[in-house]
């Protein structure tokens, strides 16, 4: 997860009534490691092809210096979760990640039950390395499989094959990871319903605790955007979505977010914090953060994108910042919370924004009348119809 900032606000500073129950939310940490073996044609994340040697020590030094400058935003909170995203964080050695985690914990305390996730690709799996990762306290893996079929993997520019993906899941378990996610795409070039369900069945057979199953989209500034492949027709995409969700439910994977499915109790806590409008520090090239102050001030920040600039001691880590004014907050909050199938308690809106529920009463009433928002006044939850037309629902909360 590498969250992106919202468009800059055109309005003034705005104000919020801090008597409505604003509370500092839980705090997480996102660490971006921007290198990959090679760039995939569909990828719009801040990733860069790795050279023959990674500057591990210099980058760890920079990450800790970056974090040092962000300690002003901690406000005494422990870290509830850490997420290593990329790029391909599993390209880094256990030695480098161990030094980084020790440095982080010296600066910000860890919650006793902290969740620490590392993204990894099957082509970078080494059994000994993953045993060492587990010994560091990393307790969750997210493995970027995308597909198990050779022709689909080739079309996506992936460096692994289906057998390697299966071995990666086996090695994760052998290394002591009982909590791992498999990332899987659907709507792939020339993919049929049968192809998509075959991928899902193989993934389910690996018994992951969690599955991220999402549709391939064409994003600007990617090879696929400028040279689009032939994708399935809308009717096929709809059939894949319906049949895939039924198959996942049949095997005990409950959908709890737009593209996330989990065994009971195995939802990704880091992402749940993000979708619940929690706070997260972001360190690393191109990392983003959402930060609250005790007075209810909320802002998004982002770091310089290019690794060479991030590693340049003469340049600042932070590239930009946007304060979220009162007019922004309903949409910002709902854009996250309404991705959750079960939504959030209604009081969470005031706790996380400092705004009274009355500020969104009209928008909620219209959404309920349109059948997009659940009728329960104690919960902000999309209906099944609202999940399908989430953009229409969100538009109602724009300033």
CSV table of C-alpha atoms in Angstrom, one decimal:
chain,number,residue,atom,x,y,z
A,1,UNK,CA,0.0,0.0,0.0
A,2,UNK,CA,1.4,3.4,-1.0
A,3,UNK,CA,-1.4,5.9,-0.5
A,4,UNK,CA,-1.6,8.9,-2.8
A,5,UNK,CA,-2.5,12.4,-1.7
A,6,UNK,CA,-5.8,14.0,-2.7
A,7,UNK,CA,-5.8,16.9,-5.1
A,8,UNK,CA,-4.9,20.2,-3.5
A,9,UNK,CA,-7.8,22.0,-1.9
A,10,UNK,CA,-8.9,25.3,-3.4
A,11,UNK,CA,-10.6,26.5,-0.3
A,12,UNK,CA,-9.2,28.3,2.8
A,13,UNK,CA,-8.1,26.8,6.0
A,14,UNK,CA,-11.6,25.9,7.3
A,15,UNK,CA,-12.3,25.0,11.0
A,16,UNK,CA,-13.5,22.1,13.0
A,17,UNK,CA,-15.5,21.8,16.2
A,18,UNK,CA,-13.1,19.9,18.5
A,19,UNK,CA,-15.9,19.3,21.0
A,20,UNK,CA,-17.3,16.5,18.8
A,21,UNK,CA,-15.0,13.8,20.2
A,22,UNK,CA,-11.9,14.0,18.0
A,23,UNK,CA,-9.3,11.4,19.1
A,24,UNK,CA,-5.8,10.7,17.9
A,25,UNK,CA,-6.1,7.5,15.9
A,26,UNK,CA,-3.8,4.5,16.0
A,27,UNK,CA,-0.4,5.0,14.4
A,28,UNK,CA,1.2,2.7,11.7
A,29,UNK,CA,4.4,3.0,9.7
A,30,UNK,CA,4.8,2.5,5.9
A,31,UNK,CA,8.3,1.9,4.6
A,32,UNK,CA,8.9,2.1,0.9
A,33,UNK,CA,11.7,0.2,-0.7
A,34,UNK,CA,11.6,1.3,-4.4
A,35,UNK,CA,13.7,-1.3,-6.2
A,36,UNK,CA,12.5,-4.2,-8.3
A,37,UNK,CA,14.3,-6.7,-10.5
A,38,UNK,CA,12.5,-5.0,-13.4
A,39,UNK,CA,9.5,-2.8,-13.9
A,40,UNK,CA,6.2,-4.5,-14.8
A,41,UNK,CA,4.3,-2.9,-17.7
A,42,UNK,CA,1.1,-2.4,-15.6
A,43,UNK,CA,2.8,-1.0,-12.5
A,44,UNK,CA,2.3,2.7,-11.5
A,45,UNK,CA,3.9,2.4,-8.1
A,46,UNK,CA,7.2,4.2,-7.4
A,47,UNK,CA,9.5,1.4,-8.4
A,48,UNK,CA,12.8,1.4,-10.2
A,49,UNK,CA,14.9,-1.4,-11.8
A,50,UNK,CA,17.7,-2.4,-9.4
A,51,UNK,CA,21.3,-2.2,-10.4
A,52,UNK,CA,23.9,-4.9,-9.7
A,53,UNK,CA,24.2,-3.8,-6.1
A,54,UNK,CA,21.5,-2.2,-3.9
A,55,UNK,CA,22.7,0.7,-1.6
A,56,UNK,CA,21.2,-1.1,1.5
A,57,UNK,CA,23.3,0.6,4.2
A,58,UNK,CA,22.9,4.1,2.7
A,59,UNK,CA,19.2,3.6,2.3
A,60,UNK,CA,18.7,2.3,5.8
A,61,UNK,CA,20.6,5.3,7.1
A,62,UNK,CA,18.4,7.6,5.0
A,63,UNK,CA,15.2,5.9,6.2
A,64,UNK,CA,16.2,6.3,9.9
A,65,UNK,CA,17.1,10.0,9.3
A,66,UNK,CA,13.7,10.5,7.6
A,67,UNK,CA,11.9,8.9,10.5
A,68,UNK,CA,13.8,11.0,13.0
A,69,UNK,CA,12.4,14.1,11.3
A,70,UNK,CA,8.8,12.7,11.5
A,71,UNK,CA,9.0,11.9,15.3
A,72,UNK,CA,7.2,15.1,16.0
A,73,UNK,CA,4.0,13.4,14.6
A,74,UNK,CA,4.1,10.4,16.9
A,75,UNK,CA,2.6,12.1,20.0
A,76,UNK,CA,3.4,9.2,22.3
A,77,UNK,CA,1.6,6.5,20.3
A,78,UNK,CA,3.1,3.1,19.7
A,79,UNK,CA,3.2,1.6,16.2
A,80,UNK,CA,0.3,-0.8,15.7
A,81,UNK,CA,1.7,-2.1,12.4
A,82,UNK,CA,4.6,-1.7,10.0
A,83,UNK,CA,4.3,-2.4,6.2
A,84,UNK,CA,7.3,-2.8,4.0
A,85,UNK,CA,6.1,-2.0,0.4
A,86,UNK,CA,7.7,-1.4,-2.9
A,87,UNK,CA,9.2,-2.1,-5.3
A,88,UNK,CA,10.3,-5.5,-3.9
A,89,UNK,CA,11.3,-5.2,-0.3
A,90,UNK,CA,12.4,-8.9,-0.3
A,91,UNK,CA,15.4,-7.8,-2.4
A,92,UNK,CA,16.9,-6.4,0.9
A,93,UNK,CA,18.9,-8.7,3.1
A,94,UNK,CA,17.7,-9.7,6.6
A,95,UNK,CA,20.8,-7.9,8.0
A,96,UNK,CA,19.6,-4.6,6.5
A,97,UNK,CA,16.0,-5.0,7.5
A,98,UNK,CA,17.1,-6.1,11.0
A,99,UNK,CA,19.2,-2.9,11.4
A,100,UNK,CA,16.3,-0.9,10.2
A,101,UNK,CA,13.7,-2.5,12.5
A,102,UNK,CA,16.0,-2.0,15.5
A,103,UNK,CA,16.5,1.6,14.6
A,104,UNK,CA,12.7,2.1,14.2
A,105,UNK,CA,12.0,0.5,17.6
A,106,UNK,CA,14.6,2.7,19.3
A,107,UNK,CA,12.7,5.7,18.1
A,108,UNK,CA,9.0,4.7,18.3
A,109,UNK,CA,7.8,1.9,20.6
A,110,UNK,CA,6.1,-1.2,19.1
A,111,UNK,CA,2.7,-2.3,20.3
A,112,UNK,CA,3.0,-5.8,21.9
A,113,UNK,CA,0.9,-7.4,19.2
A,114,UNK,CA,2.4,-5.4,16.3
A,115,UNK,CA,1.8,-6.7,12.8
A,116,UNK,CA,4.9,-6.4,10.5
A,117,UNK,CA,4.2,-7.2,6.9
A,118,UNK,CA,6.8,-7.6,4.1
A,119,UNK,CA,5.9,-7.6,0.4
A,120,UNK,CA,7.8,-10.3,-1.5
A,121,UNK,CA,7.8,-11.7,-5.1
A,122,UNK,CA,8.2,-15.4,-5.8
A,123,UNK,CA,11.2,-14.7,-8.0
A,124,UNK,CA,13.1,-13.3,-4.9
A,125,UNK,CA,12.3,-16.1,-2.5
A,126,UNK,CA,15.2,-17.8,-0.7
A,127,UNK,CA,14.4,-20.2,2.1
A,128,UNK,CA,17.3,-19.1,4.4
A,129,UNK,CA,16.4,-15.4,3.9
A,130,UNK,CA,12.8,-15.9,4.9
A,131,UNK,CA,13.7,-17.9,8.0
A,132,UNK,CA,15.9,-14.9,9.0
A,133,UNK,CA,13.1,-12.4,8.2
A,134,UNK,CA,10.8,-14.3,10.6
A,135,UNK,CA,13.4,-14.3,13.3
A,136,UNK,CA,13.5,-10.5,13.0
A,137,UNK,CA,9.8,-10.3,14.1
A,138,UNK,CA,8.4,-9.9,10.6
A,139,UNK,CA,5.2,-11.9,11.1
A,140,UNK,CA,3.2,-11.5,7.8
A,141,UNK,CA,4.2,-11.8,4.2
A,142,UNK,CA,2.4,-10.5,1.1
A,143,UNK,CA,3.4,-12.5,-1.9
A,144,UNK,CA,2.9,-10.9,-5.3
A,145,UNK,CA,1.7,-13.9,-7.4
A,146,UNK,CA,-0.7,-12.1,-9.8
A,147,UNK,CA,-1.3,-15.4,-11.8
A,148,UNK,CA,-0.2,-19.0,-11.9
A,149,UNK,CA,-0.5,-19.3,-15.7
A,150,UNK,CA,2.6,-19.0,-17.9
A,151,UNK,CA,1.1,-16.9,-20.7
A,152,UNK,CA,-0.6,-14.5,-18.2
A,153,UNK,CA,2.6,-14.0,-16.2
A,154,UNK,CA,4.5,-13.3,-19.4
A,155,UNK,CA,1.9,-10.7,-20.5
A,156,UNK,CA,2.3,-9.1,-17.1
A,157,UNK,CA,6.1,-9.0,-17.3
A,158,UNK,CA,6.5,-11.1,-14.2
A,159,UNK,CA,9.9,-12.8,-13.5
A,160,UNK,CA,8.5,-16.0,-11.9
A,161,UNK,CA,6.4,-19.0,-13.1
A,162,UNK,CA,3.5,-20.7,-11.5
A,163,UNK,CA,5.6,-23.4,-9.9
A,164,UNK,CA,7.8,-20.8,-8.2
A,165,UNK,CA,4.7,-19.1,-6.9
A,166,UNK,CA,3.5,-22.4,-5.3
A,167,UNK,CA,7.0,-23.0,-3.9
A,168,UNK,CA,7.0,-19.5,-2.4
A,169,UNK,CA,3.8,-20.3,-0.4
A,170,UNK,CA,5.4,-23.6,0.8
A,171,UNK,CA,8.6,-21.8,1.8
A,172,UNK,CA,6.6,-19.1,3.7
A,173,UNK,CA,5.0,-21.8,5.8
A,174,UNK,CA,8.3,-23.6,6.3
A,175,UNK,CA,9.9,-20.4,7.5
A,176,UNK,CA,7.2,-20.0,10.2
A,177,UNK,CA,4.8,-17.7,8.5
A,178,UNK,CA,1.3,-18.9,9.3
A,179,UNK,CA,-0.1,-15.5,8.2
A,180,UNK,CA,0.5,-14.6,4.6
A,181,UNK,CA,-1.3,-13.0,1.8
A,182,UNK,CA,-1.4,-13.9,-1.9
A,183,UNK,CA,-1.8,-11.0,-4.4
A,184,UNK,CA,-3.8,-12.2,-7.4
A,185,UNK,CA,-5.2,-10.2,-10.4
A,186,UNK,CA,-8.1,-10.9,-12.7
A,187,UNK,CA,-9.3,-9.3,-15.9
A,188,UNK,CA,-5.9,-10.1,-17.4
A,189,UNK,CA,-5.2,-9.9,-21.1
A,190,UNK,CA,-7.3,-12.5,-23.0
A,191,UNK,CA,-8.4,-14.1,-19.7
A,192,UNK,CA,-11.5,-16.2,-19.7
A,193,UNK,CA,-13.8,-17.0,-16.8
A,194,UNK,CA,-12.2,-20.5,-16.6
A,195,UNK,CA,-8.7,-19.0,-16.5
A,196,UNK,CA,-9.6,-16.7,-13.7
A,197,UNK,CA,-11.2,-19.4,-11.6
A,198,UNK,CA,-8.3,-21.7,-12.2
A,199,UNK,CA,-6.0,-19.1,-10.8
A,200,UNK,CA,-8.2,-18.7,-7.7
A,201,UNK,CA,-8.5,-22.4,-7.1
A,202,UNK,CA,-4.7,-22.8,-7.1
A,203,UNK,CA,-4.3,-19.8,-4.8
A,204,UNK,CA,-6.9,-21.2,-2.4
A,205,UNK,CA,-5.1,-24.6,-2.4
A,206,UNK,CA,-2.1,-22.9,-0.9
A,207,UNK,CA,-4.2,-22.1,2.1
A,208,UNK,CA,-3.2,-18.4,2.6
A,209,UNK,CA,-4.7,-16.6,5.5
A,210,UNK,CA,-5.6,-13.7,3.2
A,211,UNK,CA,-6.2,-13.1,-0.5
A,212,UNK,CA,-6.0,-9.8,-2.3
A,213,UNK,CA,-8.0,-10.3,-5.5
A,214,UNK,CA,-8.3,-7.3,-7.8
A,215,UNK,CA,-9.0,-6.4,-11.3
A,216,UNK,CA,-6.1,-5.2,-13.6
A,217,UNK,CA,-6.6,-1.5,-14.5
A,218,UNK,CA,-4.8,0.6,-17.0
A,219,UNK,CA,-2.9,3.4,-15.2
A,220,UNK,CA,-1.3,6.5,-16.7
A,221,UNK,CA,2.5,6.5,-17.0
A,222,UNK,CA,2.7,2.7,-17.5
A,223,UNK,CA,3.5,0.7,-20.6
A,224,UNK,CA,0.0,-0.8,-20.6
A,225,UNK,CA,-1.4,2.8,-20.7
A,226,UNK,CA,0.5,3.6,-23.9
A,227,UNK,CA,0.3,0.1,-25.4
A,228,UNK,CA,-2.9,-1.4,-24.0
A,229,UNK,CA,-3.3,-5.1,-24.2
A,230,UNK,CA,-6.6,-6.8,-25.2
A,231,UNK,CA,-8.6,-7.2,-22.0
A,232,UNK,CA,-11.8,-9.2,-21.4
A,233,UNK,CA,-15.2,-7.7,-22.3
A,234,UNK,CA,-17.3,-6.2,-19.5
A,235,UNK,CA,-19.7,-9.1,-19.4
A,236,UNK,CA,-16.8,-11.5,-18.9
A,237,UNK,CA,-15.3,-9.2,-16.2
A,238,UNK,CA,-18.7,-9.2,-14.4
A,239,UNK,CA,-18.9,-13.0,-14.6
A,240,UNK,CA,-15.4,-13.4,-13.2
A,241,UNK,CA,-16.2,-11.1,-10.3
A,242,UNK,CA,-19.4,-12.9,-9.3
A,243,UNK,CA,-18.1,-16.4,-9.7
A,244,UNK,CA,-14.8,-15.6,-8.0
A,245,UNK,CA,-16.5,-14.0,-5.0
A,246,UNK,CA,-18.8,-17.1,-4.7
A,247,UNK,CA,-15.7,-19.4,-4.9
A,248,UNK,CA,-13.8,-17.5,-2.2
A,249,UNK,CA,-16.8,-17.4,0.1
A,250,UNK,CA,-17.3,-21.2,-0.4
A,251,UNK,CA,-13.8,-21.7,0.9
A,252,UNK,CA,-14.1,-19.5,4.0
A,253,UNK,CA,-12.6,-16.3,2.6
A,254,UNK,CA,-14.9,-13.4,3.7
A,255,UNK,CA,-14.7,-10.2,1.7
A,256,UNK,CA,-14.1,-7.3,4.1
A,257,UNK,CA,-12.9,-4.7,1.6
A,258,UNK,CA,-13.3,-4.0,-2.1
A,259,UNK,CA,-10.5,-6.4,-3.1
A,260,UNK,CA,-9.6,-8.1,0.2
A,261,UNK,CA,-10.7,-11.5,1.4
A,262,UNK,CA,-9.6,-13.2,4.6
A,263,UNK,CA,-10.0,-16.2,6.9
A,264,UNK,CA,-11.7,-15.2,10.2
A,265,UNK,CA,-9.5,-12.9,12.3
A,266,UNK,CA,-6.9,-12.6,9.5
A,267,UNK,CA,-7.8,-9.2,8.0
A,268,UNK,CA,-4.7,-7.1,7.3
A,269,UNK,CA,-4.5,-4.8,10.4
A,270,UNK,CA,-2.3,-2.3,8.7
A,271,UNK,CA,-4.8,-1.8,5.8
A,272,UNK,CA,-7.7,-1.8,8.2
A,273,UNK,CA,-6.1,1.2,10.0
A,274,UNK,CA,-5.7,2.9,6.7
A,275,UNK,CA,-9.3,2.4,5.6
A,276,UNK,CA,-10.5,3.4,9.0
A,277,UNK,CA,-8.8,6.8,8.5
A,278,UNK,CA,-6.1,5.9,11.0
A,279,UNK,CA,-2.7,7.6,11.0
A,280,UNK,CA,0.5,6.3,9.3
A,281,UNK,CA,4.0,7.6,9.0
A,282,UNK,CA,5.6,7.2,5.6
A,283,UNK,CA,9.3,6.9,5.1
A,284,UNK,CA,11.3,6.0,1.9
A,285,UNK,CA,11.4,7.3,-1.6
A,286,UNK,CA,7.9,8.3,-2.7
A,287,UNK,CA,6.2,7.3,0.6
A,288,UNK,CA,3.0,9.0,1.7
A,289,UNK,CA,1.7,9.6,5.2
A,290,UNK,CA,-1.6,10.7,6.8
A,291,UNK,CA,-1.0,12.4,10.2
A,292,UNK,CA,-3.1,14.0,12.9
A,293,UNK,CA,-2.2,16.4,15.7
A,294,UNK,CA,-3.8,16.5,19.1
A,295,UNK,CA,-5.6,19.7,18.1
A,296,UNK,CA,-7.4,17.9,15.2
A,297,UNK,CA,-5.1,19.2,12.5
A,298,UNK,CA,-4.9,16.5,9.8
A,299,UNK,CA,-2.5,16.5,6.9
A,300,UNK,CA,-1.1,14.3,4.1
A,301,UNK,CA,2.6,14.4,3.3
A,302,UNK,CA,4.8,12.8,0.6
A,303,UNK,CA,8.5,12.1,0.2
A,304,UNK,CA,10.7,12.8,-2.8
A,305,UNK,CA,10.2,10.0,-5.4
A,306,UNK,CA,13.6,9.3,-7.0
A,307,UNK,CA,16.0,7.1,-5.0
A,308,UNK,CA,19.0,9.2,-6.0
A,309,UNK,CA,17.3,12.4,-4.6
A,310,UNK,CA,16.2,10.6,-1.5
A,311,UNK,CA,19.8,9.4,-0.9
A,312,UNK,CA,21.2,12.9,-1.5
A,313,UNK,CA,22.0,14.3,2.0
A,314,UNK,CA,21.7,17.8,0.5
A,315,UNK,CA,18.1,17.5,-0.4
A,316,UNK,CA,15.0,17.3,1.9
A,317,UNK,CA,13.1,14.0,2.3
A,318,UNK,CA,9.7,15.6,2.2
A,319,UNK,CA,8.5,16.7,-1.2
A,320,UNK,CA,5.0,18.1,-0.3
A,321,UNK,CA,2.3,18.5,2.2
A,322,UNK,CA,-1.4,19.2,2.2
A,323,UNK,CA,-3.5,20.2,5.1
A,324,UNK,CA,-7.0,18.7,5.0
A,325,UNK,CA,-9.4,21.4,5.7
A,326,UNK,CA,-12.9,20.9,7.1
A,327,UNK,CA,-14.5,20.8,3.6
A,328,UNK,CA,-12.2,18.0,2.5
A,329,UNK,CA,-12.7,15.7,5.4
A,330,UNK,CA,-16.1,14.0,4.6
A,331,UNK,CA,-14.9,12.8,1.2
A,332,UNK,CA,-11.4,11.9,2.5
A,333,UNK,CA,-12.9,9.9,5.3
A,334,UNK,CA,-15.6,8.2,3.2
A,335,UNK,CA,-13.2,7.4,0.4
A,336,UNK,CA,-11.5,5.0,2.8
A,337,UNK,CA,-14.2,3.8,5.2
A,338,UNK,CA,-16.8,3.0,2.5
A,339,UNK,CA,-14.3,0.5,0.9
A,340,UNK,CA,-14.9,-1.7,3.9
A,341,UNK,CA,-17.8,-4.1,3.3
A,342,UNK,CA,-19.0,-3.6,6.9
A,343,UNK,CA,-18.1,0.1,7.0
A,344,UNK,CA,-17.3,1.7,10.3
A,345,UNK,CA,-19.3,2.8,13.4
A,346,UNK,CA,-20.9,6.2,12.8
A,347,UNK,CA,-19.1,7.7,15.7
A,348,UNK,CA,-15.8,7.0,14.1
A,349,UNK,CA,-16.4,9.9,11.7
A,350,UNK,CA,-16.3,12.4,14.5
A,351,UNK,CA,-13.5,10.7,16.3
A,352,UNK,CA,-11.2,10.8,13.2
A,353,UNK,CA,-12.3,14.1,11.7
A,354,UNK,CA,-13.4,16.3,14.6
A,355,UNK,CA,-16.6,17.1,12.6
A,356,UNK,CA,-20.1,16.4,13.9
A,357,UNK,CA,-22.2,13.7,12.3
A,358,UNK,CA,-24.7,16.4,11.4
A,359,UNK,CA,-22.2,17.8,8.8
A,360,UNK,CA,-22.8,14.7,6.7
A,361,UNK,CA,-26.4,14.1,7.6
A,362,UNK,CA,-27.8,15.4,4.3
A,363,UNK,CA,-25.4,13.4,2.2
A,364,UNK,CA,-26.1,10.3,4.1
A,365,UNK,CA,-29.9,10.8,3.8
A,366,UNK,CA,-29.6,11.1,0.1
A,367,UNK,CA,-27.3,8.1,-0.2
A,368,UNK,CA,-29.8,6.0,1.9
A,369,UNK,CA,-32.7,7.1,-0.2
A,370,UNK,CA,-30.8,6.0,-3.3
A,371,UNK,CA,-30.1,2.6,-1.8
A,372,UNK,CA,-26.3,3.2,-1.6
A,373,UNK,CA,-25.9,3.5,2.1
A,374,UNK,CA,-27.2,1.1,4.8
A,375,UNK,CA,-30.2,2.3,6.8
A,376,UNK,CA,-28.6,1.7,10.2
A,377,UNK,CA,-27.9,5.1,11.6
A,378,UNK,CA,-25.2,3.7,13.9
A,379,UNK,CA,-23.0,2.5,11.1
A,380,UNK,CA,-21.6,4.1,7.9
A,381,UNK,CA,-21.8,1.0,5.6
A,382,UNK,CA,-22.4,0.7,1.9
A,383,UNK,CA,-25.2,-1.5,0.8
A,384,UNK,CA,-24.5,-4.3,-1.7
A,385,UNK,CA,-25.7,-1.9,-4.4
A,386,UNK,CA,-23.4,0.8,-2.9
A,387,UNK,CA,-20.4,-1.5,-3.1
A,388,UNK,CA,-21.1,-1.9,-6.9
A,389,UNK,CA,-21.5,1.8,-7.4
A,390,UNK,CA,-19.0,3.1,-4.9
A,391,UNK,CA,-18.0,6.1,-7.0
A,392,UNK,CA,-21.6,7.3,-7.2
A,393,UNK,CA,-21.8,6.9,-3.4
A,394,UNK,CA,-18.6,8.8,-2.8
A,395,UNK,CA,-19.6,11.7,-5.1
A,396,UNK,CA,-22.2,12.6,-2.5
A,397,UNK,CA,-19.6,13.5,0.0
A,398,UNK,CA,-17.5,15.8,-2.2
A,399,UNK,CA,-17.3,19.5,-1.0
